[in-house]
Short mmCIF file of C-alpha atoms and ligand atoms in Angstrom, two decimals:
data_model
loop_
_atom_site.label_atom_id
_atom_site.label_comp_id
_atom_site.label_asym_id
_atom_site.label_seq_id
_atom_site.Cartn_x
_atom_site.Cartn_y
_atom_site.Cartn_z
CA UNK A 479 0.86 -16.86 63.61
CA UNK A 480 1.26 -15.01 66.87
CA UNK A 481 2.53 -12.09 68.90
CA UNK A 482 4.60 -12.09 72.07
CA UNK A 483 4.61 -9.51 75.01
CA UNK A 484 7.85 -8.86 76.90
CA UNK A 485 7.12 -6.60 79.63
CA UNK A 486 5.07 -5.76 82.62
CA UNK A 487 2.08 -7.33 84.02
CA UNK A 488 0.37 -4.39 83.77
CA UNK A 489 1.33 -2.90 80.53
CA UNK A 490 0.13 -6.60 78.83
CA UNK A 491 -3.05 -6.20 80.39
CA UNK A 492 -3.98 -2.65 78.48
CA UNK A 493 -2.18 -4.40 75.24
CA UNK A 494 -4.24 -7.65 75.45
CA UNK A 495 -7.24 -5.59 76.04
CA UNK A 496 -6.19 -3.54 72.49
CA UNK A 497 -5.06 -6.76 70.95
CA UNK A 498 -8.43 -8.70 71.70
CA UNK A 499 -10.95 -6.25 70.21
CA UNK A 500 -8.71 -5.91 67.35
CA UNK A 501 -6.90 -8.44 66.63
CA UNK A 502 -9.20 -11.68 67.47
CA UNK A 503 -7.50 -13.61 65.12
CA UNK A 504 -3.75 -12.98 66.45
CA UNK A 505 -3.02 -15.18 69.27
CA UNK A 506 -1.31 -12.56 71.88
CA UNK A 507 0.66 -14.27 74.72
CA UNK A 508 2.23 -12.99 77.57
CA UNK A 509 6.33 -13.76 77.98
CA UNK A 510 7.12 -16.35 79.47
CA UNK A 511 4.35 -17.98 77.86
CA UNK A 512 4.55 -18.19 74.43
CA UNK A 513 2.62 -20.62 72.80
CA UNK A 514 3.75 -22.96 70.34
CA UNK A 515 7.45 -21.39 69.55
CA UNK A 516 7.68 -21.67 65.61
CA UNK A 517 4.41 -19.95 65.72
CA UNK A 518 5.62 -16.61 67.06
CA UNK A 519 6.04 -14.20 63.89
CA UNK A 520 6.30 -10.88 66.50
CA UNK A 521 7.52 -9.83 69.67
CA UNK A 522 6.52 -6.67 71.69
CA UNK A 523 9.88 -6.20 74.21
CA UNK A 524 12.06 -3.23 75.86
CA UNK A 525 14.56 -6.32 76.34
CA UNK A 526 14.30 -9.13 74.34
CA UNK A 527 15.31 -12.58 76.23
CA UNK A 528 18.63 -14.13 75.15
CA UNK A 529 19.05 -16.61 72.47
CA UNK A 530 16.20 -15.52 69.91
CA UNK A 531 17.10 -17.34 67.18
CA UNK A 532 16.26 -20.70 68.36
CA UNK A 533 13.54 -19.39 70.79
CA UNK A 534 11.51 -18.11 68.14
CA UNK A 535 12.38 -19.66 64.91
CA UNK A 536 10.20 -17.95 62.73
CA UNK A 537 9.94 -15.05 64.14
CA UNK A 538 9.72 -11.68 61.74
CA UNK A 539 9.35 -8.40 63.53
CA UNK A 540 10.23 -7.22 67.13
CA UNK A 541 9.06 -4.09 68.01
CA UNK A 542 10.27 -1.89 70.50
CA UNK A 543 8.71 -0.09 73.43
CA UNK A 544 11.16 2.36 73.19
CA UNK A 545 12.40 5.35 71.28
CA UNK A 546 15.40 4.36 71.20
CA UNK A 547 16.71 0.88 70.71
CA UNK A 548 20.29 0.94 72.42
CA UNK A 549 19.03 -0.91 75.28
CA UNK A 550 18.31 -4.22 72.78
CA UNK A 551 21.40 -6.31 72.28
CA UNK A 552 21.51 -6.11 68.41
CA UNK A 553 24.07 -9.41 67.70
CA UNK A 554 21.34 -11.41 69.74
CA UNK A 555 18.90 -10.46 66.78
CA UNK A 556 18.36 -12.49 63.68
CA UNK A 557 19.54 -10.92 60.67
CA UNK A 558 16.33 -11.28 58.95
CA UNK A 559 14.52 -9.32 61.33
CA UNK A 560 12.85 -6.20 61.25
CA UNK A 561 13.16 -4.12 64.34
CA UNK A 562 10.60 -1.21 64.82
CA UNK A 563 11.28 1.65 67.13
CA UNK A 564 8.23 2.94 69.00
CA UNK A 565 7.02 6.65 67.45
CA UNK A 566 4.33 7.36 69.27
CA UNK A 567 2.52 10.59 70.06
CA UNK A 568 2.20 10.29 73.76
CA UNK A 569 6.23 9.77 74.05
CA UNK A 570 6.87 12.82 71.68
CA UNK A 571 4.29 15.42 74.22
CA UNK A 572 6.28 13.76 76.93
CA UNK A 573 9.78 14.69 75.72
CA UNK A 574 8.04 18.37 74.61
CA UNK A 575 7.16 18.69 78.17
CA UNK A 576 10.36 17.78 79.69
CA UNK A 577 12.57 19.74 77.76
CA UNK A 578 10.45 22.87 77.89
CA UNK A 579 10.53 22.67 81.44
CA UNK A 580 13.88 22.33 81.89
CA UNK A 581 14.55 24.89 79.01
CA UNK A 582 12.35 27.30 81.08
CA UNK A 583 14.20 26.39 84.39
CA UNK A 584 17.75 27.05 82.70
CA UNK A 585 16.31 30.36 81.21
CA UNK A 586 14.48 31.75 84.24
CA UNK A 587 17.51 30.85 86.87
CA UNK A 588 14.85 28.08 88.89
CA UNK A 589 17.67 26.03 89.79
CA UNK A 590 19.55 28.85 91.53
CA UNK A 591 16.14 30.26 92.85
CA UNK A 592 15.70 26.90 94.32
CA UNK A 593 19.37 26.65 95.88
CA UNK A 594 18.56 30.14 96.90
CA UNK A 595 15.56 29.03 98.82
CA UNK A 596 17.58 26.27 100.82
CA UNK A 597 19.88 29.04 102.06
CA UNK A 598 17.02 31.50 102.87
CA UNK A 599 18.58 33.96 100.20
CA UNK A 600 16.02 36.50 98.48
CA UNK A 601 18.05 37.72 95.64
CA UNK A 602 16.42 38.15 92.38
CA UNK A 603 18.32 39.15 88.94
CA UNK A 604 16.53 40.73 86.47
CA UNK A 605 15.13 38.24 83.65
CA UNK A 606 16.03 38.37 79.81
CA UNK A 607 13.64 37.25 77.27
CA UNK A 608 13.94 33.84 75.50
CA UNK A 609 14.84 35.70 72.19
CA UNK A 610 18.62 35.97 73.84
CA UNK A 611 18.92 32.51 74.48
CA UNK A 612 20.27 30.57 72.17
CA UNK A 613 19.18 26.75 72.64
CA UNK A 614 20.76 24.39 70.21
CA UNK A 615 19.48 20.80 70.04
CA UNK A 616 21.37 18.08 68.84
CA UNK A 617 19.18 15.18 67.41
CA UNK A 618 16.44 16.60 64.91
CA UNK A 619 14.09 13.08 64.53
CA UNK A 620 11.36 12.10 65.50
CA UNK A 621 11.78 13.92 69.15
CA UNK A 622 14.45 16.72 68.78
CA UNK A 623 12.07 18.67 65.73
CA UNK A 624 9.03 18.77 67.46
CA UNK A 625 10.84 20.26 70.64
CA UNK A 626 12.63 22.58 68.39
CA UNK A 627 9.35 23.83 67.25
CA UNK A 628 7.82 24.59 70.51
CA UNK A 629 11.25 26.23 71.44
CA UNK A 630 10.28 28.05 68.73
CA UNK A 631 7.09 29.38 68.92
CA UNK A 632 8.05 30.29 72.90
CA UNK A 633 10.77 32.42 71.26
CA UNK A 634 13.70 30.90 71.99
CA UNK A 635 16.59 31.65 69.64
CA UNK A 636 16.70 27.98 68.08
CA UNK A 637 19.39 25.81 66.60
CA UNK A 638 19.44 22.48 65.62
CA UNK A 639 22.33 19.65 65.00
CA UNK A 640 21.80 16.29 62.92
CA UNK A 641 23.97 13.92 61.43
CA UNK A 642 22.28 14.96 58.29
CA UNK A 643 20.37 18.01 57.39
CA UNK A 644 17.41 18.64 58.72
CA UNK A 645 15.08 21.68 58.37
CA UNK A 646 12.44 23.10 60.96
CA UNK A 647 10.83 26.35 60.14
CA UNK A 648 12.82 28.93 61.79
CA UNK A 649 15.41 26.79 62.95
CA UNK A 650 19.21 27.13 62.25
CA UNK A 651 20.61 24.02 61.45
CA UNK A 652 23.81 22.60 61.07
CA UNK A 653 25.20 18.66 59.87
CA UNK A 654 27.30 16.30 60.77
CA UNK A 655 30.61 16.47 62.52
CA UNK A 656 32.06 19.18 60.05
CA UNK A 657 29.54 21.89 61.67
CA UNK A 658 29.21 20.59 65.32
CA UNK A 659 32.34 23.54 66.87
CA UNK A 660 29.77 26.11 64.68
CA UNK A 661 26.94 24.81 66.24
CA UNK A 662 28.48 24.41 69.66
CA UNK A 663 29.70 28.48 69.88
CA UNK A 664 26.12 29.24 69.23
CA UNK A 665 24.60 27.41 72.11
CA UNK A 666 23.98 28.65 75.53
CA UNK A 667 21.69 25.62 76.29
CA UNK A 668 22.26 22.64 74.66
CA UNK A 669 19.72 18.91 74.51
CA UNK A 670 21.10 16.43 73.88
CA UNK A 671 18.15 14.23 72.04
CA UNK A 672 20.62 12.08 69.48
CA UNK A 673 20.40 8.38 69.89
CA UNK A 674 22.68 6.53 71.54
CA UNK A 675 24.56 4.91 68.72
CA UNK A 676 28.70 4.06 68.56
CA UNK A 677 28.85 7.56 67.37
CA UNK A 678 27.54 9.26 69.68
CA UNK A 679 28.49 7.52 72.97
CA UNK A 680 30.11 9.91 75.25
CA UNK A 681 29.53 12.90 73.20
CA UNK A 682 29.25 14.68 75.93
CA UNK A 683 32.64 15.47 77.20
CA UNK A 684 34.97 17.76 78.41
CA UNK A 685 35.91 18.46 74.33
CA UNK A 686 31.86 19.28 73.61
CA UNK A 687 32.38 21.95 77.12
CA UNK A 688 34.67 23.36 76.22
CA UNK A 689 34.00 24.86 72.97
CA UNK A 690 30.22 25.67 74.61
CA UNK A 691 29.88 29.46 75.53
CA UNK A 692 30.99 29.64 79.19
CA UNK A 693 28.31 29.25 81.54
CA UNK A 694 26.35 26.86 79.36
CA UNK A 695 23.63 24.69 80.73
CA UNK A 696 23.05 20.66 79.17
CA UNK A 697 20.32 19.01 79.28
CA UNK A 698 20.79 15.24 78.72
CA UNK A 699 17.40 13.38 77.79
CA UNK A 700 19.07 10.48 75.66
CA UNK A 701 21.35 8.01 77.64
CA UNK A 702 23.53 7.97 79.89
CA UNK A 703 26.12 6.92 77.58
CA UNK A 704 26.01 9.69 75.82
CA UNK A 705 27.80 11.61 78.70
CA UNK A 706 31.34 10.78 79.77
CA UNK A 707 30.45 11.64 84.14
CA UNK A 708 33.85 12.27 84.71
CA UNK A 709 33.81 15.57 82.46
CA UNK A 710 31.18 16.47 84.07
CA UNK A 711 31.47 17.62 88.16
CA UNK A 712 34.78 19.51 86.46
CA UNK A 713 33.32 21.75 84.07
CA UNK A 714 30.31 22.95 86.50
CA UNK A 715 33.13 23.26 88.78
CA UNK A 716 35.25 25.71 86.96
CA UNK A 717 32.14 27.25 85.80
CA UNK A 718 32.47 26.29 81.87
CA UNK A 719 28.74 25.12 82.49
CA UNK A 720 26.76 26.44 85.15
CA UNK A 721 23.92 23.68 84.93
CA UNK A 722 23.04 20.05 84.21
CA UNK A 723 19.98 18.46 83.82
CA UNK A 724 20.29 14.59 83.36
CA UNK A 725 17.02 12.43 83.11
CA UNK A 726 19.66 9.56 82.55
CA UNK A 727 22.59 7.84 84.01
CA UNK A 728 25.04 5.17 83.84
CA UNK A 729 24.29 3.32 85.08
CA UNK A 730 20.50 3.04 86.34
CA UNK A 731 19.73 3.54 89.29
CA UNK A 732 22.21 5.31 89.90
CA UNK A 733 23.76 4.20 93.12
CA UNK A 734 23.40 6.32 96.39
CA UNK A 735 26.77 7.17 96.75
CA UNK A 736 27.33 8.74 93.49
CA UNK A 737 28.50 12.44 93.08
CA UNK A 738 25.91 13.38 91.00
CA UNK A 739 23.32 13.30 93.88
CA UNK A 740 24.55 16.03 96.38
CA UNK A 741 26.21 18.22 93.33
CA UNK A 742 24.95 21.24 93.48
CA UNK A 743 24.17 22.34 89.37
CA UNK A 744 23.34 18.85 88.88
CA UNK A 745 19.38 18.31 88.70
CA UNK A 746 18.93 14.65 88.57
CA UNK A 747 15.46 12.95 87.42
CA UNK A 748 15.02 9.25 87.33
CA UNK A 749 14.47 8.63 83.22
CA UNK A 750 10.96 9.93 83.19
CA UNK A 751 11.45 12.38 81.28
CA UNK A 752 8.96 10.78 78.70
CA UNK A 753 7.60 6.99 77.60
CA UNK A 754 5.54 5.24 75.78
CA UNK A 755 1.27 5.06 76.63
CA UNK A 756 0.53 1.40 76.70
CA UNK A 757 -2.56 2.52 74.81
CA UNK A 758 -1.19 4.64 71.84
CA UNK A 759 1.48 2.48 71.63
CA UNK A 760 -0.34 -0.70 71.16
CA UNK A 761 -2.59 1.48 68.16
CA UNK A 762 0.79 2.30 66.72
CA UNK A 763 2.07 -1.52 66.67
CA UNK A 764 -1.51 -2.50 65.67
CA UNK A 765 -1.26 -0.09 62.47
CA UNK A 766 2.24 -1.22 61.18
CA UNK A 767 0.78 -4.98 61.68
CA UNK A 768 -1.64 -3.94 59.51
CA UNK A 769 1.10 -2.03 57.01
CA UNK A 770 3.41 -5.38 57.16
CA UNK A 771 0.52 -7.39 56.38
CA UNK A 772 -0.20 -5.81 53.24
CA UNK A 773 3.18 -5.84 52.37
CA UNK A 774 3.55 -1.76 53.23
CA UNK A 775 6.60 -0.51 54.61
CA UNK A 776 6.36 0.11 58.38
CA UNK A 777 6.82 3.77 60.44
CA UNK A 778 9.95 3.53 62.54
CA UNK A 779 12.04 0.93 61.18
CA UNK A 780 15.64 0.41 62.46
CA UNK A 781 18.35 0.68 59.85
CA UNK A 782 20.82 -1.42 62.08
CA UNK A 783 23.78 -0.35 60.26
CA UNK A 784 23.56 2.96 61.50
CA UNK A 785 22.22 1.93 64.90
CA UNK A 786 18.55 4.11 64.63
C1 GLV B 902 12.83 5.80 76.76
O1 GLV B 902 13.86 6.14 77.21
C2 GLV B 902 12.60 5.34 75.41
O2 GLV B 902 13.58 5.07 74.68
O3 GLV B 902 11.44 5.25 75.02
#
């Protein structure tokens, strides 16, 4: 029985390190070697390589190294496979971090201060406390609740948008596509933390703008598919929103040329907004091995019917 790594160099080294002390027993190879094929019961992948099911006959679980799983090519997956996502605690302070600081920077005006600064303009407005801003998130999982609780506890007038109801203490929440207009009025700046799923691809579009209070800011830490780009440069334009954040694209890199670099309300950051530690994440895989070994359930498994 053993475990293959799919990714960097460097990453495998930390996860053989983890894998070694803990798991002496589990034969841990890094792709492209493998080991004897029919021997592989798990693979540890962002990407998985093509043509699984005769790669790795026998093999059981893949977990992935991301929170979200849109980037795996689910019709190239066995059936009888489990897929994990990655919840780890690392990539959940990560995404708190992010959105907070681009929550703050929407809030306090930064991104005019710093267009400001270019033109050598010194011309302050006076601020208004996060109780009058209403940020809405849309996702409430594994990410989107523990930002909303920070959001929170900073003061921020919070709402919160799931395909099925959630609660977070303090939090007004709405469901599914019956309450998303409701939701949408109420929002001056809105995350977008859903995962990228049929449903939600291009979710963000001139539709979603327009029935956002004028003058709305996004902030777009899922995929770039979630965001139709052509909506976009028209609706800062006309001043329906008067800010983007995007810590995604479509596609990625996105090429030099593109509009989005030089736009003015467009704040571009290269998908760093969060990731998995190599460390914690290897503890997490290391403690469902464990759970599926004892016949447990796992944390994080994919329902691929619904695509998360
Ligand atoms: C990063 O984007 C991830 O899905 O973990």
């Amino acid at each position: 029985m053993s475990l293959v790594f799919h990714q960097t160099p460097e990453r495998a080294a930390i996860w053989r390190e983890k894998f070694a002390s803990a798991r002496p027993d589990m034969p841990f190879h890094v792709w492209p070697e493998t080991g004897p094929k029919e021997d592989v019961r798990y693979l540890v992948a962002w990407k998985t390589p093509d043509d699984l099911a005769t790669l790795f006959p026998n093999l059981e679980v893949l977990f992935s190294l991301g929170a979200g799983i849109d980037q795996l090519n689910l019709a190239n997956i066995p059936p009888g496979v489990q897929i994990i996502r990655m919840v780890e605690n690392s990539l959940v302070e990560g995404m708190i971090e992010y959105v907070l600081w681009a929550v703050f920077s929407c809030h306090r005006d930064m991104f005019r201060y710093a267009r400001q600064q270019r033109e050598h303009v010194w011309n302050g407005s006076h601020n208004r406390p996060a109780r009058l801003y209403r940020v809405g998130v849309m996702g409430m999982g594994e990410l989107g609740s523990p930002v909303l609780e920070k959001l929170v506890a900073l003061g921020y007038d919070c709402r919160g948008w799931s395909r099925s109801r959630r609660e977070v203490a303090g939090v007004t929440s709405f469901a599914g596509e019956a309450e998303l207009d409701e939701f949408l009025a109420q929002t001056d700046i809105l995350v977008c933390l859903v995962p990228l799923t049929e449903a939600t691809r291009g979710i963000l579009n001139r539709d979603l703008f327009e029935k956002l209070p004028k003058g709305a800011c996004i902030i777009n830490c899922g995929r770039g598919g979630h965001l139709v780009q052509d909506d976009l440069i028209p609706a800062l334009d006309s001043g329906q929103l008067s800010q983007a954040v995007l810590d995604v694209a479509t596609p990625e890199p996105l090429p030099a040329e593109h509009t989005f670099w030089d736009h003015p309300r467009i704040f571009l950051t290269p998908h760093i907004a969060s990731a998995a530690q190599s460390d914690s994440a290897a503890e997490v895989v290391l403690a469902n091995l464990r759970r599926y070994e004892a016949g447990e359930s796992m944390t994080g498994v994919i329902d691929t019917g619904r695509g998360y």
